[in-house]
Coordinates of C-alpha atoms in Angstrom, one line a residue:
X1 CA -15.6 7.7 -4.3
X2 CA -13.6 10.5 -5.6
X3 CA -12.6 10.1 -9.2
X4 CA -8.7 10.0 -9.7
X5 CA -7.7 7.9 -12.7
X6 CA -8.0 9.8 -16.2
X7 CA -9.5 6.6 -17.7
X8 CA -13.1 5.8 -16.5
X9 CA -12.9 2.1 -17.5
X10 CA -10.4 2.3 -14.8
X11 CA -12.3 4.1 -12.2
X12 CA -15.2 1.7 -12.6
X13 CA -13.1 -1.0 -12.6
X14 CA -11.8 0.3 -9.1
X15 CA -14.3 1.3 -7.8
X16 CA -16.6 -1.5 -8.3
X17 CA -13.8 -4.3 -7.7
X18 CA -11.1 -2.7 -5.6
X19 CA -8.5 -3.0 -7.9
X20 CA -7.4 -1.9 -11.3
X21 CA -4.7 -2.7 -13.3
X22 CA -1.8 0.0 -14.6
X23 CA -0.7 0.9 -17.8
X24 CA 2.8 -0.1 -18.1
X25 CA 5.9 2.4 -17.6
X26 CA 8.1 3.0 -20.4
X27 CA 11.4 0.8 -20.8
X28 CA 13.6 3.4 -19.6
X29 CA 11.3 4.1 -16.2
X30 CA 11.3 1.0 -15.5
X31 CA 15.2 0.8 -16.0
X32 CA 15.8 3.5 -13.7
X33 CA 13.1 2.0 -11.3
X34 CA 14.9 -1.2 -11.0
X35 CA 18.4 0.4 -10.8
X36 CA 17.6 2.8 -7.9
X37 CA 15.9 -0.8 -6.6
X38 CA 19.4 -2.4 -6.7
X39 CA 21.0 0.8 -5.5
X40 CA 19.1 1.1 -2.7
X41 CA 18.4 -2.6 -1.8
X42 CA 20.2 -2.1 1.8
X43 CA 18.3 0.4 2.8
X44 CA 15.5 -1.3 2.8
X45 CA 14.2 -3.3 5.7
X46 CA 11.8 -4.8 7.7
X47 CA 9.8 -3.3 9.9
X48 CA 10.9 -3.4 13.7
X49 CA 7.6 -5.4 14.6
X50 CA 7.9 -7.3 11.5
X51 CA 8.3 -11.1 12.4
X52 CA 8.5 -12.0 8.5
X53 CA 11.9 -12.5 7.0
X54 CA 13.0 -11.8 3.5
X55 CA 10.0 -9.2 2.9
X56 CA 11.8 -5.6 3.4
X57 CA 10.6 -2.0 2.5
X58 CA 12.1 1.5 2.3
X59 CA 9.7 2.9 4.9
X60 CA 11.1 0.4 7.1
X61 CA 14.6 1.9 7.6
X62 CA 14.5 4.3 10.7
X63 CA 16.2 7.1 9.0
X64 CA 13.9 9.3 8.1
X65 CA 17.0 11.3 6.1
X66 CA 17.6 8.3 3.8
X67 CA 14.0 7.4 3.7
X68 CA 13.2 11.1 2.2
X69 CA 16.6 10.4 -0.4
X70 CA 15.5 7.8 -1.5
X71 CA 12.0 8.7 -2.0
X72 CA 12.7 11.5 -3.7
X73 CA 14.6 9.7 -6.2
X74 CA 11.7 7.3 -6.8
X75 CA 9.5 10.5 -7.0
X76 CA 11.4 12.5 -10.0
X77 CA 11.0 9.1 -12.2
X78 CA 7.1 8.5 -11.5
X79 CA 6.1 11.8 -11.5
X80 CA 5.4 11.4 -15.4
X81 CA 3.7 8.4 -15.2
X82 CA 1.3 9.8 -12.6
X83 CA 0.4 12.5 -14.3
X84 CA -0.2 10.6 -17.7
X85 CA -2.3 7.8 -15.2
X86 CA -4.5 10.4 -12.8
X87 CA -5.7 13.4 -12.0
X88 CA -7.0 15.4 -9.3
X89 CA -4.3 13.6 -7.0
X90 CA -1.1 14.3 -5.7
X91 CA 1.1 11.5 -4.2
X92 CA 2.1 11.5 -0.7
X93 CA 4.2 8.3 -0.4
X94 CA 6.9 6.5 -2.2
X95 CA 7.8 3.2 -1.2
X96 CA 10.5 0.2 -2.7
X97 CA 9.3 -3.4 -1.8
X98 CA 12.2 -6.3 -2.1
X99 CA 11.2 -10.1 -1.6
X100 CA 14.4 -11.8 -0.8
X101 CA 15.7 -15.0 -2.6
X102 CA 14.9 -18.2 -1.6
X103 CA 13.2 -16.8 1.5
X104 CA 9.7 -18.9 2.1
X105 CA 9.1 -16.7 5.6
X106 CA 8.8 -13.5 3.1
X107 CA 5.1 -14.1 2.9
X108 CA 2.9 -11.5 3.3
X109 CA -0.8 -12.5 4.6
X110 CA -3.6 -11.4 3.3
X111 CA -4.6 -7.5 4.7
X112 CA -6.2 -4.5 4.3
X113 CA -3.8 -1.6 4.8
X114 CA -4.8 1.0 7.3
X115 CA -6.6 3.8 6.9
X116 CA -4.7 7.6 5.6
X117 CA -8.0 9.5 4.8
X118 CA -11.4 9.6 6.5
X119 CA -13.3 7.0 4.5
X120 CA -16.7 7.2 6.1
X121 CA -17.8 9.2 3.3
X122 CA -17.1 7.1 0.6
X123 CA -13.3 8.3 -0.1
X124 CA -10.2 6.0 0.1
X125 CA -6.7 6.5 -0.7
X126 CA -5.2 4.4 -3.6
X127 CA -2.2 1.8 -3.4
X128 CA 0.5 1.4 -6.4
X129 CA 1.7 -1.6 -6.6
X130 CA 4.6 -2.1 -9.7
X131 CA 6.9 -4.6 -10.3
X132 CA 10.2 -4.6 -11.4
X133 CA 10.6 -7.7 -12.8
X134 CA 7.8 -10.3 -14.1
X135 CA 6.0 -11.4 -10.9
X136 CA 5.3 -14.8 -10.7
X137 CA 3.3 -17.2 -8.0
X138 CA 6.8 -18.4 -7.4
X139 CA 8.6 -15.1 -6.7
X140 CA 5.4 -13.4 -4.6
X141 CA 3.0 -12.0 -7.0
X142 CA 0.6 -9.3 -5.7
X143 CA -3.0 -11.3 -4.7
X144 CA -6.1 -9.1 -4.5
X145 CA -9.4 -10.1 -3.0
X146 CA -12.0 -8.9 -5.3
X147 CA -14.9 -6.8 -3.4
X148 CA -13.2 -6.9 -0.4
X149 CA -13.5 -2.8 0.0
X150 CA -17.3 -2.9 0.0
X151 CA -17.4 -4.6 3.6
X152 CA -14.5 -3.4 5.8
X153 CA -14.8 -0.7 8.6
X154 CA -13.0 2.9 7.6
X155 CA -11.6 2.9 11.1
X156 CA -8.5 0.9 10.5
X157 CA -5.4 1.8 12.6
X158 CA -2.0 -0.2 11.7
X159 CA -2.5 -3.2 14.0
X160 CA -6.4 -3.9 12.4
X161 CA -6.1 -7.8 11.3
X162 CA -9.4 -9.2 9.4
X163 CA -9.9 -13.0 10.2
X164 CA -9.3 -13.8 6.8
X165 CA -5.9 -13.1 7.0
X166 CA -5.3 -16.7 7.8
X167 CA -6.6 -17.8 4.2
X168 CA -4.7 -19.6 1.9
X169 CA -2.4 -18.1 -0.5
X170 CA -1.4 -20.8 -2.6
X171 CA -5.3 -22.8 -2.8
X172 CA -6.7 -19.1 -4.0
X173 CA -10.1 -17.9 -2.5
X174 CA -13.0 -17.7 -4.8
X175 CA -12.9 -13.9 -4.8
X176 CA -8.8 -13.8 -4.5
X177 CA -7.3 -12.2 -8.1
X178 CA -4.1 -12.5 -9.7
X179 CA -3.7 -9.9 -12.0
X180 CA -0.9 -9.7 -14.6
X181 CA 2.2 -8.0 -13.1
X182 CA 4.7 -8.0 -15.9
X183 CA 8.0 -5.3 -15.1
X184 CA 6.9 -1.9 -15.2
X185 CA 3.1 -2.7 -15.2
X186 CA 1.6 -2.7 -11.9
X187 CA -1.8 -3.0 -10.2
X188 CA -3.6 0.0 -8.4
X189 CA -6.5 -1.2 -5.4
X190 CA -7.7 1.0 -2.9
X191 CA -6.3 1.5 0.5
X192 CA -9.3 -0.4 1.9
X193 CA -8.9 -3.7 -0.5
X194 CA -7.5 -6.6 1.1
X195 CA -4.1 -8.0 -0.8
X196 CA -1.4 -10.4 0.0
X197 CA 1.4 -12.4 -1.4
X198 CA 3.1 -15.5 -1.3
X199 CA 6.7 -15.9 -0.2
X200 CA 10.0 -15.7 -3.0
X201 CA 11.0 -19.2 -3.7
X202 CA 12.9 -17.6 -6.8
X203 CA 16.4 -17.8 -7.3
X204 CA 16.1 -14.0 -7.7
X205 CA 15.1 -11.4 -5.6
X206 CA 11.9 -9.4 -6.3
X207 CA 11.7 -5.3 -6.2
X208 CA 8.9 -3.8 -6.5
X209 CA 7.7 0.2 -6.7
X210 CA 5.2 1.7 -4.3
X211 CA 3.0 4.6 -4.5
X212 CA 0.7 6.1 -2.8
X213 CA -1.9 8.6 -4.3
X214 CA -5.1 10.7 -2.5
X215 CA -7.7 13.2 -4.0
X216 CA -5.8 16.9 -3.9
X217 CA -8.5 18.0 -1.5
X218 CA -7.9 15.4 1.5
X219 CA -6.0 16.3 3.9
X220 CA -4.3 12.7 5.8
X221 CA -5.7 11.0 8.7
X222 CA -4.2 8.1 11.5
X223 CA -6.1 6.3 13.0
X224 CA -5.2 5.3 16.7
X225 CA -7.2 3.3 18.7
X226 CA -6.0 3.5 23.0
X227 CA -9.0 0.8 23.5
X228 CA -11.0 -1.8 21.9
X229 CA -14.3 0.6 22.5
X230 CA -12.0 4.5 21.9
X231 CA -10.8 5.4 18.2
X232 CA -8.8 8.8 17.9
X233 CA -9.0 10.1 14.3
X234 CA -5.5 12.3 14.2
X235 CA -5.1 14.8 11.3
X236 CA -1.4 14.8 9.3
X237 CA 0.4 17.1 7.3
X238 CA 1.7 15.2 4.2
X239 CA 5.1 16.1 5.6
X240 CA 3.7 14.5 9.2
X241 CA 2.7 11.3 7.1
X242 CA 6.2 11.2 5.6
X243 CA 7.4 10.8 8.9
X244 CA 4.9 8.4 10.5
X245 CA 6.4 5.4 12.1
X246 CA 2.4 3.7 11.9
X247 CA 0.7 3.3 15.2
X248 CA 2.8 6.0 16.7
X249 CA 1.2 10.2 17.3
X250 CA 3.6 12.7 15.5
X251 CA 4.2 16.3 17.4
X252 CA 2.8 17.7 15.0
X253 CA -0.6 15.9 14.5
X254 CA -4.1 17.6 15.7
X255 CA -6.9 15.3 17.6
X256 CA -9.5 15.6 15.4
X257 CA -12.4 13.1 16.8
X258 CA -12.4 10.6 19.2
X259 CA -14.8 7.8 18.1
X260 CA -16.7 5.6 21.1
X261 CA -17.5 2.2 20.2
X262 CA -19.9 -0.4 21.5
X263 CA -18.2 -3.8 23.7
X264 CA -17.9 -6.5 21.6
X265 CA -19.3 -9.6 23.4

């Protein structure tokens, strides 16, 4: 796997687990964070296939012009922090994550996120997950299953589910982590670690940053699968990606392979 962080406690740590906690953001970043979070809180929304309620995102809005705004915002205030964190990247996603109040649908089961480069050699893109405010078991901290990138297939479209999705997110798993997610420090996993959360019982509502980082020399990938036994690999322009609504082939995206599988039985 392609080195990104700049501290190589933190790539082991990664690498060998899946996951890796942040350093924190300054005060003021995480001021600003949390105030484009509050500025921005109706724009984001749940996903049109979504059947959770109370768990929205930015790339959920289907306006690609205040998708792009608002990332762009996000963008000018991490771009320090990702430069002092990495290197050899460059980010190709910003995201805002709210759990809603008192909302015990917002629970998000356990999943691996689908793939965005072509991991059969070893590579993966990596997830940034940062809280605004201290996450707590009661408001929807971030859960991480531990290992859980060593024994998942790199052909993941955006409808892949994993049977343990279904486990609990309250009775942990033994390999389930909860790392410390105080405002402004975040966790980073890779794209192929399964994570999940448990509904905001709070009587506050939760923001959280996203980012999404991959080695400078990957291009972007989507997987799309027409059949159980056919796997397209389609190649994006980061712009492309920008756009993606998941599951869905851009104009602008090039058939790279198409992947034959065996029949399950």
């Amino acid at each position: 796997m392609r080195r990104m962080f700049q501290s190589s406690e933190s790539h082991a740590h990664l690498a060998s687990r899946g996951w890796a906690s942040l350093p924190s953001l300054t005060a003021d970043e995480t001021a600003r964070l949390f105030a484009l979070a509050v500025e921005h809180e109706s724009r984001c929304m749940s996903h049109a296939k979504s059947c959770d309620t109370g768990f929205d995102e930015l790339w959920g809005n289907a306006l690609k012009s205040e998708r792009d705004a608002v990332q762009d915002s996000i963008a000018s205030v991490m771009a320090p922090a990702l430069d002092r964190w990495f290197e050899g990247y460059r980010a190709v996603l910003y995201n805002l994550f709210t759990k809603r109040r008192r909302s015990p649908r917002s629970v998000v089961r356990y999943h691996f996120d689908f793939a965005i480069v072509d991991e059969r050699g070893g590579d993966s893109a990596i997830q940034l997950w940062i809280p605004l405010v201290d996450a707590t078991p009661e408001n929807g901290a971030l859960i991480v299953r531990e290992w859980s990138h060593r024994r998942v297939t790199p052909i993941r479209p955006h409808d892949y589910v994993h049977p343990a999705s279904a486990d609990s997110l309250t009775s942990l798993p033994r390999d389930a982590v909860r790392p410390p997610q105080r405002a402004g420090q975040g966790v980073a996993f890779l794209n192929r670690t399964m994570h999940g959360s448990p509904p905001n019982l709070s009587a506050d509502d939760r923001p959280a940053v996203g980012v999404i980082v991959v080695p400078d020399a990957l291009s972007l990938v989507h997987w799309v699968c027409p059949s159980p036994e056919r796997a397209e690999l389609w190649a994006l322009s980061d712009a492309d990606f920008r756009a993606l609504r998941p599951g869905c082939v851009l104009e602008g995206a090039r058939l790279v392979e198409t992947v034959y599988r065996a029949k399950s039985t």
